[in-house]
PDB file of C-alpha atoms in Angstrom:
ATOM      1  CA  UNK L   1     107.240  53.419  46.986  1.00  0.00           C
ATOM      2  CA  UNK L   2     108.916  56.351  48.785  1.00  0.00           C
ATOM      3  CA  UNK L   3     105.909  57.298  50.909  1.00  0.00           C
ATOM      4  CA  UNK L   4     106.268  54.303  53.283  1.00  0.00           C
ATOM      5  CA  UNK L   5     110.078  54.837  52.940  1.00  0.00           C
ATOM      6  CA  UNK L   6     110.124  58.504  54.121  1.00  0.00           C
ATOM      7  CA  UNK L   7     108.918  56.990  57.754  1.00  0.00           C
ATOM      8  CA  UNK L   8     111.233  54.204  57.526  1.00  0.00           C
ATOM      9  CA  UNK L   9     108.369  52.057  57.273  1.00  0.00           C
ATOM     10  CA  UNK L  10     108.852  50.131  53.674  1.00  0.00           C
ATOM     11  CA  UNK L  11     109.820  46.701  55.403  1.00  0.00           C
ATOM     12  CA  UNK L  12     106.376  47.209  57.208  1.00  0.00           C
ATOM     13  CA  UNK L  13     103.835  48.982  54.852  1.00  0.00           C
ATOM     14  CA  UNK L  14     103.409  47.688  51.200  1.00  0.00           C
ATOM     15  CA  UNK L  15     103.411  51.080  48.789  1.00  0.00           C
ATOM     16  CA  UNK L  16      99.921  51.109  48.485  1.00  0.00           C
ATOM     17  CA  UNK L  17      96.707  51.242  50.635  1.00  0.00           C
ATOM     18  CA  UNK L  18      98.107  53.306  52.612  1.00  0.00           C
ATOM     19  CA  UNK L  19      96.642  56.322  55.106  1.00  0.00           C
ATOM     20  CA  UNK L  20      98.508  58.935  57.509  1.00  0.00           C
ATOM     21  CA  UNK L  21      96.787  60.757  60.236  1.00  0.00           C
ATOM     22  CA  UNK L  22      98.794  63.901  61.187  1.00  0.00           C
ATOM     23  CA  UNK L  23      97.451  65.282  64.464  1.00  0.00           C
ATOM     24  CA  UNK L  24      98.141  68.234  66.396  1.00  0.00           C
ATOM     25  CA  UNK L  25      97.229  71.722  67.973  1.00  0.00           C
ATOM     26  CA  UNK L  26      98.328  74.810  65.679  1.00  0.00           C
ATOM     27  CA  UNK L  27      98.229  78.548  65.900  1.00  0.00           C
ATOM     28  CA  UNK L  28      97.804  81.184  63.194  1.00  0.00           C
ATOM     29  CA  UNK L  29     100.621  83.618  62.819  1.00  0.00           C
ATOM     30  CA  UNK L  30      97.989  86.513  62.741  1.00  0.00           C
ATOM     31  CA  UNK L  31      94.554  87.157  62.754  1.00  0.00           C
ATOM     32  CA  UNK L  32      91.688  86.977  60.494  1.00  0.00           C
ATOM     33  CA  UNK L  33      89.757  84.616  58.251  1.00  0.00           C
ATOM     34  CA  UNK L  34      92.490  81.469  56.652  1.00  0.00           C
ATOM     35  CA  UNK L  35      91.709  78.525  54.302  1.00  0.00           C
ATOM     36  CA  UNK L  36      93.139  75.876  52.851  1.00  0.00           C
ATOM     37  CA  UNK L  37      94.387  74.944  48.959  1.00  0.00           C
ATOM     38  CA  UNK L  38      94.895  71.475  49.032  1.00  0.00           C
ATOM     39  CA  UNK L  39      94.927  68.215  46.316  1.00  0.00           C
ATOM     40  CA  UNK L  40      95.302  64.629  47.399  1.00  0.00           C
ATOM     41  CA  UNK L  41      96.439  62.666  44.562  1.00  0.00           C
ATOM     42  CA  UNK L  42      94.714  60.015  46.473  1.00  0.00           C
ATOM     43  CA  UNK L  43      93.491  61.252  49.462  1.00  0.00           C
ATOM     44  CA  UNK L  44      93.855  64.805  51.005  1.00  0.00           C
ATOM     45  CA  UNK L  45      91.479  66.052  54.092  1.00  0.00           C
ATOM     46  CA  UNK L  46      91.570  68.766  56.638  1.00  0.00           C
ATOM     47  CA  UNK L  47      89.698  68.819  59.865  1.00  0.00           C
ATOM     48  CA  UNK L  48      89.972  71.968  61.982  1.00  0.00           C
ATOM     49  CA  UNK L  49      88.474  71.601  65.966  1.00  0.00           C
ATOM     50  CA  UNK L  50      86.828  68.654  64.620  1.00  0.00           C
ATOM     51  CA  UNK L  51      85.361  70.301  61.386  1.00  0.00           C
ATOM     52  CA  UNK L  52      85.828  69.083  58.050  1.00  0.00           C
ATOM     53  CA  UNK L  53      86.810  72.536  56.355  1.00  0.00           C
ATOM     54  CA  UNK L  54      88.670  70.858  53.055  1.00  0.00           C
ATOM     55  CA  UNK L  55      88.527  67.385  51.388  1.00  0.00           C
ATOM     56  CA  UNK L  56      90.612  67.132  48.424  1.00  0.00           C
ATOM     57  CA  UNK L  57      90.468  63.516  46.669  1.00  0.00           C
ATOM     58  CA  UNK L  58      91.434  62.788  43.541  1.00  0.00           C
ATOM     59  CA  UNK L  59      88.239  62.627  41.831  1.00  0.00           C
ATOM     60  CA  UNK L  60      87.774  59.118  41.972  1.00  0.00           C
ATOM     61  CA  UNK L  61      88.563  58.291  44.869  1.00  0.00           C
ATOM     62  CA  UNK L  62      84.738  57.981  47.204  1.00  0.00           C
ATOM     63  CA  UNK L  63      86.416  57.606  50.887  1.00  0.00           C
ATOM     64  CA  UNK L  64      86.343  59.068  53.012  1.00  0.00           C
ATOM     65  CA  UNK L  65      82.789  59.963  52.802  1.00  0.00           C
ATOM     66  CA  UNK L  66      82.189  63.734  53.470  1.00  0.00           C
ATOM     67  CA  UNK L  67      79.356  65.452  52.599  1.00  0.00           C
ATOM     68  CA  UNK L  68      81.836  68.870  52.532  1.00  0.00           C
ATOM     69  CA  UNK L  69      81.998  70.523  49.156  1.00  0.00           C
ATOM     70  CA  UNK L  70      83.821  73.612  48.293  1.00  0.00           C
ATOM     71  CA  UNK L  71      82.615  76.421  48.369  1.00  0.00           C
ATOM     72  CA  UNK L  72      84.466  77.597  45.129  1.00  0.00           C
ATOM     73  CA  UNK L  73      85.160  75.887  41.868  1.00  0.00           C
ATOM     74  CA  UNK L  74      89.063  74.378  41.473  1.00  0.00           C
ATOM     75  CA  UNK L  75      92.421  76.114  41.333  1.00  0.00           C
ATOM     76  CA  UNK L  76      95.168  75.160  39.486  1.00  0.00           C
ATOM     77  CA  UNK L  77      96.488  72.485  37.750  1.00  0.00           C
ATOM     78  CA  UNK L  78      98.425  70.526  41.145  1.00  0.00           C
ATOM     79  CA  UNK L  79      99.002  66.315  40.350  1.00  0.00           C
ATOM     80  CA  UNK L  80      96.744  64.845  38.487  1.00  0.00           C
ATOM     81  CA  UNK L  81      93.864  66.977  39.670  1.00  0.00           C
ATOM     82  CA  UNK L  82      93.038  70.729  40.344  1.00  0.00           C
ATOM     83  CA  UNK L  83      93.525  72.394  43.493  1.00  0.00           C
ATOM     84  CA  UNK L  84      90.618  72.728  46.087  1.00  0.00           C
ATOM     85  CA  UNK L  85      89.549  75.788  48.303  1.00  0.00           C
ATOM     86  CA  UNK L  86      88.187  74.979  51.311  1.00  0.00           C
ATOM     87  CA  UNK L  87      85.723  76.727  54.217  1.00  0.00           C
ATOM     88  CA  UNK L  88      87.157  79.982  55.606  1.00  0.00           C
ATOM     89  CA  UNK L  89      88.316  79.523  59.229  1.00  0.00           C
ATOM     90  CA  UNK L  90      87.950  82.560  61.508  1.00  0.00           C
ATOM     91  CA  UNK L  91      91.275  82.670  63.791  1.00  0.00           C
ATOM     92  CA  UNK L  92      93.257  84.130  66.242  1.00  0.00           C
ATOM     93  CA  UNK L  93      97.258  84.919  66.287  1.00  0.00           C
ATOM     94  CA  UNK L  94      98.787  81.979  69.038  1.00  0.00           C
ATOM     95  CA  UNK L  95      95.681  80.998  70.450  1.00  0.00           C
ATOM     96  CA  UNK L  96      95.800  77.302  69.542  1.00  0.00           C
ATOM     97  CA  UNK L  97      93.594  75.114  67.383  1.00  0.00           C
ATOM     98  CA  UNK L  98      93.114  71.681  67.187  1.00  0.00           C
ATOM     99  CA  UNK L  99      93.817  70.501  63.330  1.00  0.00           C
ATOM    100  CA  UNK L 100      93.661  66.455  61.644  1.00  0.00           C
ATOM    101  CA  UNK L 101      95.080  66.334  58.318  1.00  0.00           C
ATOM    102  CA  UNK L 102      94.812  63.248  56.537  1.00  0.00           C
ATOM    103  CA  UNK L 103      96.768  62.281  53.397  1.00  0.00           C
ATOM    104  CA  UNK L 104      96.670  58.476  52.072  1.00  0.00           C
ATOM    105  CA  UNK L 105      97.496  56.410  49.055  1.00  0.00           C
ATOM    106  CA  UNK L 106      95.729  53.323  46.855  1.00  0.00           C
ATOM    107  CA  UNK L 107      99.048  52.537  45.054  1.00  0.00           C
ATOM    108  CA  UNK L 108      99.820  52.363  41.327  1.00  0.00           C
ATOM    109  CA  UNK L 109     101.275  55.469  39.530  1.00  0.00           C
ATOM    110  CA  UNK L 110     102.337  58.140  41.680  1.00  0.00           C
ATOM    111  CA  UNK L 111     101.411  59.626  44.527  1.00  0.00           C
ATOM    112  CA  UNK L 112     100.885  63.666  45.190  1.00  0.00           C
ATOM    113  CA  UNK L 113      99.770  66.150  48.335  1.00  0.00           C
ATOM    114  CA  UNK L 114      99.484  69.985  48.378  1.00  0.00           C
ATOM    115  CA  UNK L 115      98.741  72.168  51.372  1.00  0.00           C
ATOM    116  CA  UNK L 116      98.560  75.620  50.516  1.00  0.00           C
ATOM    117  CA  UNK L 117      97.007  78.626  52.930  1.00  0.00           C
ATOM    118  CA  UNK L 118      95.347  81.533  51.846  1.00  0.00           C
ATOM    119  CA  UNK L 119      94.805  84.910  54.154  1.00  0.00           C
ATOM    120  CA  UNK L 120      91.420  86.124  53.648  1.00  0.00           C
ATOM    121  CA  UNK L 121      91.775  89.951  52.614  1.00  0.00           C
ATOM    122  CA  UNK L 122      95.525  89.509  51.531  1.00  0.00           C
ATOM    123  CA  UNK L 123      96.718  90.502  47.666  1.00  0.00           C
ATOM    124  CA  UNK L 124      99.036  87.260  46.272  1.00  0.00           C
ATOM    125  CA  UNK L 125     100.561  87.355  42.388  1.00  0.00           C
ATOM    126  CA  UNK L 126      98.477  85.325  39.801  1.00  0.00           C
ATOM    127  CA  UNK L 127      99.027  82.444  37.102  1.00  0.00           C
ATOM    128  CA  UNK L 128      98.771  83.423  33.874  1.00  0.00           C
ATOM    129  CA  UNK L 129      95.590  81.872  34.334  1.00  0.00           C
ATOM    130  CA  UNK L 130      94.511  84.196  37.055  1.00  0.00           C
ATOM    131  CA  UNK L 131      94.297  81.805  40.143  1.00  0.00           C
ATOM    132  CA  UNK L 132      96.545  82.962  43.520  1.00  0.00           C
ATOM    133  CA  UNK L 133      99.780  81.966  43.934  1.00  0.00           C
ATOM    134  CA  UNK L 134      99.784  80.751  47.609  1.00  0.00           C
ATOM    135  CA  UNK L 135     102.129  79.677  50.389  1.00  0.00           C
ATOM    136  CA  UNK L 136     102.784  75.934  51.512  1.00  0.00           C
ATOM    137  CA  UNK L 137     100.686  75.254  54.384  1.00  0.00           C
ATOM    138  CA  UNK L 138     103.913  74.918  56.639  1.00  0.00           C
ATOM    139  CA  UNK L 139     104.918  74.471  60.901  1.00  0.00           C
ATOM    140  CA  UNK L 140     108.253  75.409  60.583  1.00  0.00           C
ATOM    141  CA  UNK L 141     110.503  77.598  58.292  1.00  0.00           C
ATOM    142  CA  UNK L 142     111.655  75.076  55.330  1.00  0.00           C
ATOM    143  CA  UNK L 143     113.278  75.488  51.469  1.00  0.00           C
ATOM    144  CA  UNK L 144     109.906  74.334  50.147  1.00  0.00           C
ATOM    145  CA  UNK L 145     111.475  72.246  46.233  1.00  0.00           C
ATOM    146  CA  UNK L 146     109.064  72.622  43.099  1.00  0.00           C
ATOM    147  CA  UNK L 147     107.789  69.047  42.465  1.00  0.00           C
ATOM    148  CA  UNK L 148     106.848  67.364  38.821  1.00  0.00           C
ATOM    149  CA  UNK L 149     103.443  68.536  38.132  1.00  0.00           C
ATOM    150  CA  UNK L 150     103.419  71.280  41.720  1.00  0.00           C
ATOM    151  CA  UNK L 151     100.713  73.920  41.469  1.00  0.00           C
ATOM    152  CA  UNK L 152     102.637  77.501  41.333  1.00  0.00           C
ATOM    153  CA  UNK L 153     103.663  78.585  44.860  1.00  0.00           C
ATOM    154  CA  UNK L 154     104.786  81.567  46.907  1.00  0.00           C
ATOM    155  CA  UNK L 155     108.696  80.769  47.975  1.00  0.00           C
ATOM    156  CA  UNK L 156     108.239  82.310  51.362  1.00  0.00           C
ATOM    157  CA  UNK L 157     104.789  82.478  53.292  1.00  0.00           C
ATOM    158  CA  UNK L 158     104.105  82.248  56.959  1.00  0.00           C
ATOM    159  CA  UNK L 159     105.065  79.891  59.747  1.00  0.00           C
ATOM    160  CA  UNK L 160     102.350  78.917  61.522  1.00  0.00           C
ATOM    161  CA  UNK L 161     102.891  77.268  65.300  1.00  0.00           C
ATOM    162  CA  UNK L 162     102.416  74.214  66.575  1.00  0.00           C
ATOM    163  CA  UNK L 163     102.642  71.644  69.766  1.00  0.00           C
ATOM    164  CA  UNK L 164     102.016  68.048  69.475  1.00  0.00           C
ATOM    165  CA  UNK L 165      98.731  66.787  69.988  1.00  0.00           C
ATOM    166  CA  UNK L 166      98.601  64.946  73.626  1.00  0.00           C
ATOM    167  CA  UNK L 167      99.185  61.928  73.369  1.00  0.00           C
ATOM    168  CA  UNK L 168      95.569  59.530  74.439  1.00  0.00           C
TER     169      UNK L 168
END
């Protein structure tokens, strides 16, 4: 019920069967290969420059239909599922790329969505199960709160630059 309320839309949108698409341009803070780790307690998908690089939906959500598969086994527990590793994307510091992030909820139960970021070659602390403890993908320095059932994550991490997408 908090999803539509967070956007001031609780009088317009019921707390079920909603999708939100974030679209813009982002620039990595440093050169290198980066990948997202995510989980959507219904839907969580990411595209970079029009290419799907992460689909991490709840196990019984079959849409949006893609042929994308994670290159690795699932990661740490996150909400009602496990984090999924995305594809590596080679990026240059300060060079903007198109990003689309899709999240959504069917309704019933709780909604949870997590999006973390990993840079290839960086060293990260590990959970007791050996999974990397990654930073939250963020576009502004923010005090990130730990939610119930959230995966372990770094409290501070790289801040990406963002530009709004041009209006169509």
